[in-house]
PDB file of C-alpha atoms and ligand atoms in Angstrom:
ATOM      1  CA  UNK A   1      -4.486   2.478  18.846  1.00  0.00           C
ATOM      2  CA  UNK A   2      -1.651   2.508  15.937  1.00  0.00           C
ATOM      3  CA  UNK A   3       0.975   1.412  18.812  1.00  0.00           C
ATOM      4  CA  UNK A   4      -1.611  -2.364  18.715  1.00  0.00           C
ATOM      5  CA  UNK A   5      -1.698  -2.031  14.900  1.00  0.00           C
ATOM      6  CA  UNK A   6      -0.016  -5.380  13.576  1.00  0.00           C
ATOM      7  CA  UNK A   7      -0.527  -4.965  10.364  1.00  0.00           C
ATOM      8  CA  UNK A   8       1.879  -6.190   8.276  1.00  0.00           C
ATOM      9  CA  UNK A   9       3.503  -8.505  10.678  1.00  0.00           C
ATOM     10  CA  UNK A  10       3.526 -11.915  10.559  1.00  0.00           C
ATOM     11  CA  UNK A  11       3.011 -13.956  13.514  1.00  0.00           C
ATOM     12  CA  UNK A  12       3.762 -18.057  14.054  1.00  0.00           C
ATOM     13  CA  UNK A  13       1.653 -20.151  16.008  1.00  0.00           C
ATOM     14  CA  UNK A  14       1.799 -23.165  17.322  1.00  0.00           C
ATOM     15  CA  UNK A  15      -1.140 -25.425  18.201  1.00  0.00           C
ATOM     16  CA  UNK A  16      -3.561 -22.684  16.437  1.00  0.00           C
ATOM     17  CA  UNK A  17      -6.448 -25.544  15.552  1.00  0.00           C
ATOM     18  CA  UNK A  18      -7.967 -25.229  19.189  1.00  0.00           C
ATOM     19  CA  UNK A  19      -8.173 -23.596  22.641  1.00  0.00           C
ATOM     20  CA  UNK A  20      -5.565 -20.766  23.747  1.00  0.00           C
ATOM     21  CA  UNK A  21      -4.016 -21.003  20.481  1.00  0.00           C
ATOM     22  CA  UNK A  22      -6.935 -20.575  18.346  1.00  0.00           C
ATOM     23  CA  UNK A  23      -8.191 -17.804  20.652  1.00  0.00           C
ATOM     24  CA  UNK A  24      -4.542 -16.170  20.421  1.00  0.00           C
ATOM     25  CA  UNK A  25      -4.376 -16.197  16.178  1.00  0.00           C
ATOM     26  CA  UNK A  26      -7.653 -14.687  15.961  1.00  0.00           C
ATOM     27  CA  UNK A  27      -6.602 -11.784  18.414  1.00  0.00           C
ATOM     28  CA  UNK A  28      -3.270 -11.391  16.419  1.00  0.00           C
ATOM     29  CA  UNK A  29      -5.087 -11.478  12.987  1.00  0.00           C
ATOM     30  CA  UNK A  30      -8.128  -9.277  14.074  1.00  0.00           C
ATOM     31  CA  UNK A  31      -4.790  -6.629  15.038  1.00  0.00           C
ATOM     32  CA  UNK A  32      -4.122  -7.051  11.950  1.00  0.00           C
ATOM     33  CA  UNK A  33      -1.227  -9.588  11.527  1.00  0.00           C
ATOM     34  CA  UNK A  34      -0.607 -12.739   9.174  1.00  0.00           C
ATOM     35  CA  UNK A  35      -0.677 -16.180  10.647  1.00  0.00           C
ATOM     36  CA  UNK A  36       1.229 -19.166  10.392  1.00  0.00           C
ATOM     37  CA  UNK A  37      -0.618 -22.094  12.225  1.00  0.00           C
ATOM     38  CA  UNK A  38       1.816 -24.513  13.282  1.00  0.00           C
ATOM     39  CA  UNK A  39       0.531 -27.605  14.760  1.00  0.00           C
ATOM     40  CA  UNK A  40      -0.017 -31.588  13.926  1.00  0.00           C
ATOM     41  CA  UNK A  41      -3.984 -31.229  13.684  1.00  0.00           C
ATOM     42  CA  UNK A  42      -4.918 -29.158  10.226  1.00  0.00           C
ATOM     43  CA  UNK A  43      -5.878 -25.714  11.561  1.00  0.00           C
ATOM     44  CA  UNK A  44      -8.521 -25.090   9.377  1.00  0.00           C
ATOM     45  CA  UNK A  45     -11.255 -23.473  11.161  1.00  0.00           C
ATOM     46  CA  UNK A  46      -8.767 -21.126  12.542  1.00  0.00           C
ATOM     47  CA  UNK A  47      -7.623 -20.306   9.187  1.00  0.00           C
ATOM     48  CA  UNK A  48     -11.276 -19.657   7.674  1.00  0.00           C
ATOM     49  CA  UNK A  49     -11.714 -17.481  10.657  1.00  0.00           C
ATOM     50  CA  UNK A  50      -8.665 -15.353   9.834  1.00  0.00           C
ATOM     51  CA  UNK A  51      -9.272 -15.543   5.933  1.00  0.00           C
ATOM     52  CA  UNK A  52     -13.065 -13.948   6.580  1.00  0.00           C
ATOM     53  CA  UNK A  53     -10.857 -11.134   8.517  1.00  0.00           C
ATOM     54  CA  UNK A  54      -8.996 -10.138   5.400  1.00  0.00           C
ATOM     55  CA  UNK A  55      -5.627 -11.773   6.782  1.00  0.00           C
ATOM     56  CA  UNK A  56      -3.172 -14.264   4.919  1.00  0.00           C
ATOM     57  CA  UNK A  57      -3.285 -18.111   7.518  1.00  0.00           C
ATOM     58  CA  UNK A  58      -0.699 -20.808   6.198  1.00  0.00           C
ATOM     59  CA  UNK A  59      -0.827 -23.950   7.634  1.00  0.00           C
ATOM     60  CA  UNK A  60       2.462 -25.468   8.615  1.00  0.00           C
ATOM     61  CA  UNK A  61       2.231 -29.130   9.624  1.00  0.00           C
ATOM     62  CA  UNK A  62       4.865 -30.235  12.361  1.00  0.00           C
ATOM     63  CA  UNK A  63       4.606 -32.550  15.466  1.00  0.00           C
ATOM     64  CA  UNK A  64       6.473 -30.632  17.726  1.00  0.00           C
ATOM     65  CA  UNK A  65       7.021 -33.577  20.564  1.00  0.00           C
ATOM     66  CA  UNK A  66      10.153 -33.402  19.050  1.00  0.00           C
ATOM     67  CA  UNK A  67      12.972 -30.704  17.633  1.00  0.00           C
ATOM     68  CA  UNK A  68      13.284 -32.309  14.276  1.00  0.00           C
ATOM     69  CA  UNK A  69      11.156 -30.040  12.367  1.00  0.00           C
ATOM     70  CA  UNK A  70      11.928 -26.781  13.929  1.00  0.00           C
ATOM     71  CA  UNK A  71      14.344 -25.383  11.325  1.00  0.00           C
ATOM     72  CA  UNK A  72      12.281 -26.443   8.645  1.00  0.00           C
ATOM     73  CA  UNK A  73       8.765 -24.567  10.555  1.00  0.00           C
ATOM     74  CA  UNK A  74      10.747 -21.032  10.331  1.00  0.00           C
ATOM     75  CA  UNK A  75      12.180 -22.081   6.639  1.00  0.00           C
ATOM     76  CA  UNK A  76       8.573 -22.612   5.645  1.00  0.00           C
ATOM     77  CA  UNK A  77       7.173 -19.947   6.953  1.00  0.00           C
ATOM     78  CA  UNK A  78       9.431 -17.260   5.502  1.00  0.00           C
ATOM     79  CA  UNK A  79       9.066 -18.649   2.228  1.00  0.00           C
ATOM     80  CA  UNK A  80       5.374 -18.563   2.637  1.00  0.00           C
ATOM     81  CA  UNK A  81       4.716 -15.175   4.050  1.00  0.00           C
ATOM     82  CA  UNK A  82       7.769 -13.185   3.693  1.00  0.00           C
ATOM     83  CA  UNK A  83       9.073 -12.501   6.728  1.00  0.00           C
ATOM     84  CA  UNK A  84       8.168 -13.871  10.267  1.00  0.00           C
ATOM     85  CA  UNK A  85       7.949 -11.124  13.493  1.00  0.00           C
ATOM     86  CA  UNK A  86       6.035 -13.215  16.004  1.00  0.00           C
ATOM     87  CA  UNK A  87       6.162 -15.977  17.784  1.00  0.00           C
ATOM     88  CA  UNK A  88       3.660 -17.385  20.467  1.00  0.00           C
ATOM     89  CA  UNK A  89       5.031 -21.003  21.899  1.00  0.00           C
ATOM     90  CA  UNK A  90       1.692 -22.443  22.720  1.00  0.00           C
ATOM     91  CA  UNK A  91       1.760 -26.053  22.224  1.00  0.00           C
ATOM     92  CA  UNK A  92       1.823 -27.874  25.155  1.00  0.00           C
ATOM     93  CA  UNK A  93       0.729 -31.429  26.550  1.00  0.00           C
ATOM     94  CA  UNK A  94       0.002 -32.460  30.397  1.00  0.00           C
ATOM     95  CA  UNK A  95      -0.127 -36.063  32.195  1.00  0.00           C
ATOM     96  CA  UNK A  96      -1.658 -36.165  35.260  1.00  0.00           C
ATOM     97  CA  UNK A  97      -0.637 -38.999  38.044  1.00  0.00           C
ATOM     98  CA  UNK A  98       0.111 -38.979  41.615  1.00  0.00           C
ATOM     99  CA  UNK A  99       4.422 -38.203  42.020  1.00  0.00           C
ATOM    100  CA  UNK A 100       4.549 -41.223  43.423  1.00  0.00           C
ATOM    101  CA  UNK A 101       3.621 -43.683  40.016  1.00  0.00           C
ATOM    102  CA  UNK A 102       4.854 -40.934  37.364  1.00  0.00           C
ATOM    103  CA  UNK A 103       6.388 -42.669  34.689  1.00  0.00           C
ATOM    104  CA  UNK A 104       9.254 -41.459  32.711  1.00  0.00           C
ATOM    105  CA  UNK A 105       7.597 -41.781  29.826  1.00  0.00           C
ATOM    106  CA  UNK A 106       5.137 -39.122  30.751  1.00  0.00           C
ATOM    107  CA  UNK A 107       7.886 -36.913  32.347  1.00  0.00           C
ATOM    108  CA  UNK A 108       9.576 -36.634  29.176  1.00  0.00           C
ATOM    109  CA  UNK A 109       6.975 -36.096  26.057  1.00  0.00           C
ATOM    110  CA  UNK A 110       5.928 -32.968  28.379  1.00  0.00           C
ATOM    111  CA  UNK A 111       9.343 -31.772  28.912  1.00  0.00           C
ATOM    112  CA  UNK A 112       9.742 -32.142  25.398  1.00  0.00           C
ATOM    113  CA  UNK A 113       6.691 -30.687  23.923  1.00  0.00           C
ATOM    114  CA  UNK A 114       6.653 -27.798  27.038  1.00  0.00           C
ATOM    115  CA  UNK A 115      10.250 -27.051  27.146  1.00  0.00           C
ATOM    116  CA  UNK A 116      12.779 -28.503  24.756  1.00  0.00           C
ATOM    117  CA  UNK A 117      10.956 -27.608  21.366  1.00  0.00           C
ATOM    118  CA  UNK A 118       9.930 -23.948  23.338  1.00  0.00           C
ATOM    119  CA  UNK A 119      13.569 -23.133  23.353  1.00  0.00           C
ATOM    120  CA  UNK A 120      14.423 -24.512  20.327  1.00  0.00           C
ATOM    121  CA  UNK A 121      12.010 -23.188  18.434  1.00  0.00           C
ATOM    122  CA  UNK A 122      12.391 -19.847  19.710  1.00  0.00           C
ATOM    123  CA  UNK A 123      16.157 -20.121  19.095  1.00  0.00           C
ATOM    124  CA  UNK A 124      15.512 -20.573  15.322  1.00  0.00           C
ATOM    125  CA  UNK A 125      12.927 -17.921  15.484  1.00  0.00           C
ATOM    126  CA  UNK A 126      15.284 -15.771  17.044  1.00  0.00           C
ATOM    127  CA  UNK A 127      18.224 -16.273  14.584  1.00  0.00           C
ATOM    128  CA  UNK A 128      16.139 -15.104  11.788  1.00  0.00           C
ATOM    129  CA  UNK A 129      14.732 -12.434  13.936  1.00  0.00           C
ATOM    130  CA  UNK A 130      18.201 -10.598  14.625  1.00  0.00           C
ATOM    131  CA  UNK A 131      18.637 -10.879  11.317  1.00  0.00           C
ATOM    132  CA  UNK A 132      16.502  -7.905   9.952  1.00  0.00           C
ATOM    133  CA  UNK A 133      14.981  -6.396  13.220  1.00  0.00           C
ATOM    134  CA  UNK A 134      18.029  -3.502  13.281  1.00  0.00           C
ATOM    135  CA  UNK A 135      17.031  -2.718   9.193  1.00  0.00           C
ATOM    136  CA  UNK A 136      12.833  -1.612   9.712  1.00  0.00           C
ATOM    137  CA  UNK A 137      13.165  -0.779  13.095  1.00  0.00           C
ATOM    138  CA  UNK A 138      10.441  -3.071  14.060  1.00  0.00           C
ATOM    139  CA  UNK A 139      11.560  -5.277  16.865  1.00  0.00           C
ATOM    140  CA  UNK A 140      10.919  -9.523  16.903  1.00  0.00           C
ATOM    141  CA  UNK A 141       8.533 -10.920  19.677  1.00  0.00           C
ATOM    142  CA  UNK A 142       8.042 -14.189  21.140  1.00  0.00           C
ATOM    143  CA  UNK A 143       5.649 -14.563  23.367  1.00  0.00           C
ATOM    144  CA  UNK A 144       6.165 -17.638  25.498  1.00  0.00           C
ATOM    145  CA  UNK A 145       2.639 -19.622  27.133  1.00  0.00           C
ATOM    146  CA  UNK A 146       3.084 -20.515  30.547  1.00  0.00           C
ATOM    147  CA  UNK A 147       0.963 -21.368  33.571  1.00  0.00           C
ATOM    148  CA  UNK A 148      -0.362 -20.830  37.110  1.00  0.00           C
ATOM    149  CA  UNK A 149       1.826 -23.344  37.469  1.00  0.00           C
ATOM    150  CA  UNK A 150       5.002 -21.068  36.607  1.00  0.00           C
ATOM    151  CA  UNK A 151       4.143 -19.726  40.108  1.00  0.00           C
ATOM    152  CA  UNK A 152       2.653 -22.378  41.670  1.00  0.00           C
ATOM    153  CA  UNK A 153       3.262 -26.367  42.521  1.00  0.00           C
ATOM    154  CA  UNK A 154       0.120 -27.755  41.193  1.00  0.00           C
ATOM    155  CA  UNK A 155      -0.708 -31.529  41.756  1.00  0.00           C
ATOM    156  CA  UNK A 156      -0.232 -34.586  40.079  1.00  0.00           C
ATOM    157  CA  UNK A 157       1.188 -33.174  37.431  1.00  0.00           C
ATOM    158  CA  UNK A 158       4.861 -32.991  38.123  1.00  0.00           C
ATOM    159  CA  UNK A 159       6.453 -32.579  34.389  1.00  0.00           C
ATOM    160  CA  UNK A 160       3.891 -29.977  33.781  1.00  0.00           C
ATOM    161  CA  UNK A 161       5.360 -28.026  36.929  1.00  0.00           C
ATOM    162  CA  UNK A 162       8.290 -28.183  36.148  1.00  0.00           C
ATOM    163  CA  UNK A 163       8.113 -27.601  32.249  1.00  0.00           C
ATOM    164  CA  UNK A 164       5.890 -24.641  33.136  1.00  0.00           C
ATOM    165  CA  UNK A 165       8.388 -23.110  35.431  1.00  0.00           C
ATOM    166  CA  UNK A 166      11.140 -23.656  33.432  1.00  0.00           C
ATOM    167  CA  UNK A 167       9.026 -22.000  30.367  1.00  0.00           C
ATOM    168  CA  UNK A 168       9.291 -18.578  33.611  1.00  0.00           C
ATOM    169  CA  UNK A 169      13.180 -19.358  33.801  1.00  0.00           C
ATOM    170  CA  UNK A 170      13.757 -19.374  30.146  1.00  0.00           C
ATOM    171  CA  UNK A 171      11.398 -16.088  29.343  1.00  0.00           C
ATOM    172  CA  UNK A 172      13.926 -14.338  31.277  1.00  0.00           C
ATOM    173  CA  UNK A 173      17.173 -15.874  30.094  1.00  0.00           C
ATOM    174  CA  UNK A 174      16.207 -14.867  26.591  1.00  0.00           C
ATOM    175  CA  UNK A 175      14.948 -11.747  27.610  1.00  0.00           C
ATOM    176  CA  UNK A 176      18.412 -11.187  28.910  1.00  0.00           C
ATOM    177  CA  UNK A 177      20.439 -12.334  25.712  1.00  0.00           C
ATOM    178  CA  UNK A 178      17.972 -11.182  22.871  1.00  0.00           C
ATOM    179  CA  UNK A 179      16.961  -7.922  24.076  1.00  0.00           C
ATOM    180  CA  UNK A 180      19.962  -5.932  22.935  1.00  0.00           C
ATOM    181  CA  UNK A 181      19.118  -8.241  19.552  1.00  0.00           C
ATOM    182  CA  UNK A 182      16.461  -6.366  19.232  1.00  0.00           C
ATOM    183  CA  UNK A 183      13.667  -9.301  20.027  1.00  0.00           C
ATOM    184  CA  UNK A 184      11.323  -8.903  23.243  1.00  0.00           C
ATOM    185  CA  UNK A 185      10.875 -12.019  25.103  1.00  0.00           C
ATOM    186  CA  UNK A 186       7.644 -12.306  27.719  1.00  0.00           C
ATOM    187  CA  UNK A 187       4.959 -14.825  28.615  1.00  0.00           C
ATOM    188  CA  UNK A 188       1.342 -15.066  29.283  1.00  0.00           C
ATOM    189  CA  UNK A 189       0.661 -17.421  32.542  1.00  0.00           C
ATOM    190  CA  UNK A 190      -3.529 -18.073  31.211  1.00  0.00           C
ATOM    191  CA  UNK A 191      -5.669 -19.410  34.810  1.00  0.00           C
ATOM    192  CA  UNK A 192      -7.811 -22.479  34.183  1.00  0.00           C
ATOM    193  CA  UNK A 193      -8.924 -21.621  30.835  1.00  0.00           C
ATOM    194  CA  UNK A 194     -11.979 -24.060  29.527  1.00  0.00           C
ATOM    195  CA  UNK A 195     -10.519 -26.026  26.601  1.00  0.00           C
ATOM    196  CA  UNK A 196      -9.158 -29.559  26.048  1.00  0.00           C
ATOM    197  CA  UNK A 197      -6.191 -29.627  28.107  1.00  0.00           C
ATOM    198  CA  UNK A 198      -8.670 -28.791  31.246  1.00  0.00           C
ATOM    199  CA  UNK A 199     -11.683 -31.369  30.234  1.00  0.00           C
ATOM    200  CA  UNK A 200     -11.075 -33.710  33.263  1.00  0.00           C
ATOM    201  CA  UNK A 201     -10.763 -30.727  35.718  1.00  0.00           C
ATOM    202  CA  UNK A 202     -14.435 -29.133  34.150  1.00  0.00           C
ATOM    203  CA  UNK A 203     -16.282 -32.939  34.524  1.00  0.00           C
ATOM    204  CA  UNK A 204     -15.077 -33.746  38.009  1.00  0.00           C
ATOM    205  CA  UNK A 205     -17.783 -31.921  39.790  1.00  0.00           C
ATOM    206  CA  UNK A 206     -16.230 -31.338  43.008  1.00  0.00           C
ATOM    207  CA  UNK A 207     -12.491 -30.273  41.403  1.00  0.00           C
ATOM    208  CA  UNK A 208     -14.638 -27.950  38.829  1.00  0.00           C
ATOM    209  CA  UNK A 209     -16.779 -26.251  42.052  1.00  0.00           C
ATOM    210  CA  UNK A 210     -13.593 -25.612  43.817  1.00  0.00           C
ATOM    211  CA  UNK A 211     -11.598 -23.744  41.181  1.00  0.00           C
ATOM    212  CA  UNK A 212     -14.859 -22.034  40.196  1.00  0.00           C
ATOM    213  CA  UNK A 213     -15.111 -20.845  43.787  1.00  0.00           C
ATOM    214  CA  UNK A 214     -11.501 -19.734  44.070  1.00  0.00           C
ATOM    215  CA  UNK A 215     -11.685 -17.372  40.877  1.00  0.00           C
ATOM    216  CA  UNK A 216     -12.036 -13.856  41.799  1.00  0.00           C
ATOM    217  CA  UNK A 217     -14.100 -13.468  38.671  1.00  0.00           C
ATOM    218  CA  UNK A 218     -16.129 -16.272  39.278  1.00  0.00           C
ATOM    219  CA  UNK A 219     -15.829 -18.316  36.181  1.00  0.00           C
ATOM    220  CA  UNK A 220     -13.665 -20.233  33.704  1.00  0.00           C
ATOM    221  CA  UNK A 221     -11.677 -18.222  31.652  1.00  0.00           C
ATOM    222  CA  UNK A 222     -12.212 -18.744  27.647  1.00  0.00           C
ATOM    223  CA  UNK A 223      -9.218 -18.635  24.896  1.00  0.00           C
ATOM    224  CA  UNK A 224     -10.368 -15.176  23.516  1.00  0.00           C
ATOM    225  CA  UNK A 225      -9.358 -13.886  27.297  1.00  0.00           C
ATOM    226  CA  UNK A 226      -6.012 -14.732  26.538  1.00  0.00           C
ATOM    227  CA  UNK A 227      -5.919 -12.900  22.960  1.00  0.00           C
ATOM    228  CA  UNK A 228      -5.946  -9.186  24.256  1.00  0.00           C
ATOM    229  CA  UNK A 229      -2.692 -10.207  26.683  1.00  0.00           C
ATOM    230  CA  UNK A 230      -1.218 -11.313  23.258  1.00  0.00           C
ATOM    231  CA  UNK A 231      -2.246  -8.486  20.715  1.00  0.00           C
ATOM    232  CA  UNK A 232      -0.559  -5.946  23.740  1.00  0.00           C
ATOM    233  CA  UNK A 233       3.027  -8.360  23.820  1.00  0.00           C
ATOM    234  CA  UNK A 234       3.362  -8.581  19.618  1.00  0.00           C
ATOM    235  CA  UNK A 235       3.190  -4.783  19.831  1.00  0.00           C
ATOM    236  CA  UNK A 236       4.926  -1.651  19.744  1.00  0.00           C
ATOM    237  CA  UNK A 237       3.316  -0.455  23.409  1.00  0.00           C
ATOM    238  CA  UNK A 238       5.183  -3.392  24.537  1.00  0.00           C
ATOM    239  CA  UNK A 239       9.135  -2.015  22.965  1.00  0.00           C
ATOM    240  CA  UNK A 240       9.807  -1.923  26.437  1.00  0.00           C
ATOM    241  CA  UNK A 241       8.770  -5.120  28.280  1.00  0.00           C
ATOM    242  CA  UNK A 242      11.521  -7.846  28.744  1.00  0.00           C
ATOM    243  CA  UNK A 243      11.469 -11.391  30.766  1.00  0.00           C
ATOM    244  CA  UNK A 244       7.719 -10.707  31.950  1.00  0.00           C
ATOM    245  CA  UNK A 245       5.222 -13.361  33.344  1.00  0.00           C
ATOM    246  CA  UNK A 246       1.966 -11.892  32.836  1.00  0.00           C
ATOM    247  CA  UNK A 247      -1.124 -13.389  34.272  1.00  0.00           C
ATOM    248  CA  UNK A 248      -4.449 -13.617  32.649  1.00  0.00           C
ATOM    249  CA  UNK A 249      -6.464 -15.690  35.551  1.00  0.00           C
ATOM    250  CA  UNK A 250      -9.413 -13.884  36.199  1.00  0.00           C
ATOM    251  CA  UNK A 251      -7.670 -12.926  39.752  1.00  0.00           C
ATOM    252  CA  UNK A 252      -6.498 -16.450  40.746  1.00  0.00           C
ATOM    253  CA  UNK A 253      -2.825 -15.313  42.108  1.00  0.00           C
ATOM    254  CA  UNK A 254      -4.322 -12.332  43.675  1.00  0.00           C
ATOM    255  CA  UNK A 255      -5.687 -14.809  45.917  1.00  0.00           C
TER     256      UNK A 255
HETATM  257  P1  NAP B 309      -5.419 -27.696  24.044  1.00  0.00           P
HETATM  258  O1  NAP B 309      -6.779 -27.286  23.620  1.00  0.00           O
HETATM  259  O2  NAP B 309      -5.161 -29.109  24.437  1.00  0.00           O
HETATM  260  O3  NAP B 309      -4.372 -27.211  22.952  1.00  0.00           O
HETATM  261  C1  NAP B 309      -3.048 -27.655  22.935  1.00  0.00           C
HETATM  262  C2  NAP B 309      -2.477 -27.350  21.586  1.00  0.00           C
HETATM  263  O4  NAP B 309      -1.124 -27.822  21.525  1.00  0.00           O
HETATM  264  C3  NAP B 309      -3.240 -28.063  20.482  1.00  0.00           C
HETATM  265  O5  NAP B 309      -3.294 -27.270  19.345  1.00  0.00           O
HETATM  266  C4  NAP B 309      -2.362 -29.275  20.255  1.00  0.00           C
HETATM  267  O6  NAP B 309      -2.533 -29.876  18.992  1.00  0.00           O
HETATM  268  C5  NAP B 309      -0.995 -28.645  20.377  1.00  0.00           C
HETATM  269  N1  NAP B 309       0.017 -29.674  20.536  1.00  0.00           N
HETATM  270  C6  NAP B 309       0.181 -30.538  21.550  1.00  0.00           C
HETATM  271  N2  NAP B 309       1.183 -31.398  21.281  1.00  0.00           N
HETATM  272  C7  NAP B 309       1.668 -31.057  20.059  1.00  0.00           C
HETATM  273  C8  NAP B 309       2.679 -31.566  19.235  1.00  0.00           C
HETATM  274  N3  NAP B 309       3.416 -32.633  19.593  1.00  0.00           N
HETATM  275  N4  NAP B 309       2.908 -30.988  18.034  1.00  0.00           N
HETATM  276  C9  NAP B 309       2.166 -29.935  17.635  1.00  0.00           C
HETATM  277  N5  NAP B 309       1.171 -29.401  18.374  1.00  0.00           N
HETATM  278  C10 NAP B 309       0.924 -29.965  19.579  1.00  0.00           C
HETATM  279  O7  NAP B 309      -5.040 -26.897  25.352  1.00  0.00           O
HETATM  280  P2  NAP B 309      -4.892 -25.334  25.655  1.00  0.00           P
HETATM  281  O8  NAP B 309      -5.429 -25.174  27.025  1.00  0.00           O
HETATM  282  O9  NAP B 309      -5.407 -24.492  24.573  1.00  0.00           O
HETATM  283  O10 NAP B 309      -3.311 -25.247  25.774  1.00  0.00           O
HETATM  284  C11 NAP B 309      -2.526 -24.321  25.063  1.00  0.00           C
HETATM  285  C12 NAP B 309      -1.344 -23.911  25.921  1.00  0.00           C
HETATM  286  O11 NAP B 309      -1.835 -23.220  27.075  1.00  0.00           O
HETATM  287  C13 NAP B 309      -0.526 -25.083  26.465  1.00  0.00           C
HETATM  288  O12 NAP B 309       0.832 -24.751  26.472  1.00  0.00           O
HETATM  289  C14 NAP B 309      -1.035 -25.227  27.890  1.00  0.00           C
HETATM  290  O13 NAP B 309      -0.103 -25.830  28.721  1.00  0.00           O
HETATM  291  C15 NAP B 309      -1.257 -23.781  28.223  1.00  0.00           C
HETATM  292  N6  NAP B 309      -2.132 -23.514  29.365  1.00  0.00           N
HETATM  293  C16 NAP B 309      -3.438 -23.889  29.365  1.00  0.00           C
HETATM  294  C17 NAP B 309      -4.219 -23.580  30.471  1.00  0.00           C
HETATM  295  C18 NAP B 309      -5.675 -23.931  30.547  1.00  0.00           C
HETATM  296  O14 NAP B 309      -6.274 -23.729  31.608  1.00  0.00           O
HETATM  297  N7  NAP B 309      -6.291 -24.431  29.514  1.00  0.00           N
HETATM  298  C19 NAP B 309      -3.683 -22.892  31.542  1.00  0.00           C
HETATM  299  C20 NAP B 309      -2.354 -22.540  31.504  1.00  0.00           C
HETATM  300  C21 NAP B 309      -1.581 -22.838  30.413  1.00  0.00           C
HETATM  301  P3  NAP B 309      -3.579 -31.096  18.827  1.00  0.00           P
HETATM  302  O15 NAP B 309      -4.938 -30.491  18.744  1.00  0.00           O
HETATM  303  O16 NAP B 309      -3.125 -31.753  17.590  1.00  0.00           O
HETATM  304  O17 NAP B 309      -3.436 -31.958  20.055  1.00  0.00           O
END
């Protein structure tokens, strides 16, 4: 198990208070790592959860709809804790309406939130990264969340799409450039995961039955599916993964 072991590391992130986030700090923290929650909403049930597991949580306030505070994020963060060896990119937004009435306005706060402020934020992460990761041998990881929709078209939900498959497109470009920086970049593609950003998908009966029905497993997944998927990216047993996609959808692709 010492290849999983995270202790010591310190691990950013974003939009920890709830869902896939939330499920994803807990994972990293129960591995052993530090956590900075990084969101707009305090994080603070998250961060009594990791406190009761014996780990440091700092709470770094930022609305990341925009790139403004993503300097300051990493700043803070390495003041706070030290040193900073993991980032998950798990923020996201989505705006559902038919392609034919999608407004601009939704087309860019998800590009923004999905895509500009992932690679952005991931840039600053990285520059701090290269850094140090060639002095302890330990490598920096950043662990990018993307979708069923990184494979897949979706519908009515046309920035999502393509913010999600840009997220896939981007994974691999900095796979490419920070790999020999010693960083690993890969992403986790969660199913239909039951938290807020899914609500009107679980209370429209008929939409919930059929996704339910076309889940090899049979169910929703739940945030702490996603954590294990995480825990095995931060890691060591991972030194060799680059530019991955990695779905955690209870069998949906397989379909
Ligand atoms: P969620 O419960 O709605 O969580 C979204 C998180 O992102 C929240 O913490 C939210 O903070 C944060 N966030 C959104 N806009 C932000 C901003 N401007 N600044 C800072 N934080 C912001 O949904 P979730 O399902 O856990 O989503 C997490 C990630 O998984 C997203 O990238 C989503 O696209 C992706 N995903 C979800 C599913 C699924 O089935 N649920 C499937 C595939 C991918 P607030 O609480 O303050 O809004």
């Amino acid at each position: 198990m010492q290849q999983f072991d995270l202790t010591g590391r310190v691990a950013v992130v974003t939009g920890a208070n709830t869902g896939i986030g939330q499920g994803i700090a807990l994972a990293l923290a129960q591995a052993g790592a530090d956590i900075a929650a990084v969101g707009r909403s305090e994080a603070s049930e998250t961060a009594a959860k990791v406190k009761a597991m014996g780990r440091r949580c700092e709470l770094v306030s930022a609305d990341l709809s925009s790139i403004a505070p993503v300097g300051d994020v990493i700043e803070s963060v390495v003041d706070r804790l030290g040193r900073l060896d993991i980032l998950v990119n798990n923020a996201g937004i989505i705006r559902r309406d038919d392609a034919l009435d999608f407004s601009e306005a939704d087309w860019d706060a998800v590009m923004d939130t999905n895509l500009k402020t992932l690679f952005f934020l991931s840039q600053a992460a990285a520059r701090h990264m290269v850094g140090w990761s060639s002095q302890d041998g330990q490598r920096g990881k950043i662990i990018n969340i993307a979708s069923m929709l990184t494979f897949q078209g979706g519908i009515r939900v046309p920035s999502y799409t393509a913010s999600k498959s840009g997220v896939g497109g981007l994974t691999k470009l900095m796979a490419n450039e920070w790999a020999p920086r010693g960083i690993n970049v890969n992403a986790i593609a969660p199913g239909y995961i039951a938290t807020n950003n899914t609500a009107a998908l679980q209370t429209d009966e008929t939409r919930n039955r059929q996704i339910v029905e076309r889940i090899p497993e049979g169910r929703w997944g739940r945030p702490e599916d996603i954590g294990g998927a995480a825990v095995f990216l931060a890691s060591r047993a991972a030194d060799y993964v680059q530019g991955q996609v990695l779905a955690v959808d209870g069998g949906w692709l397989a379909r």
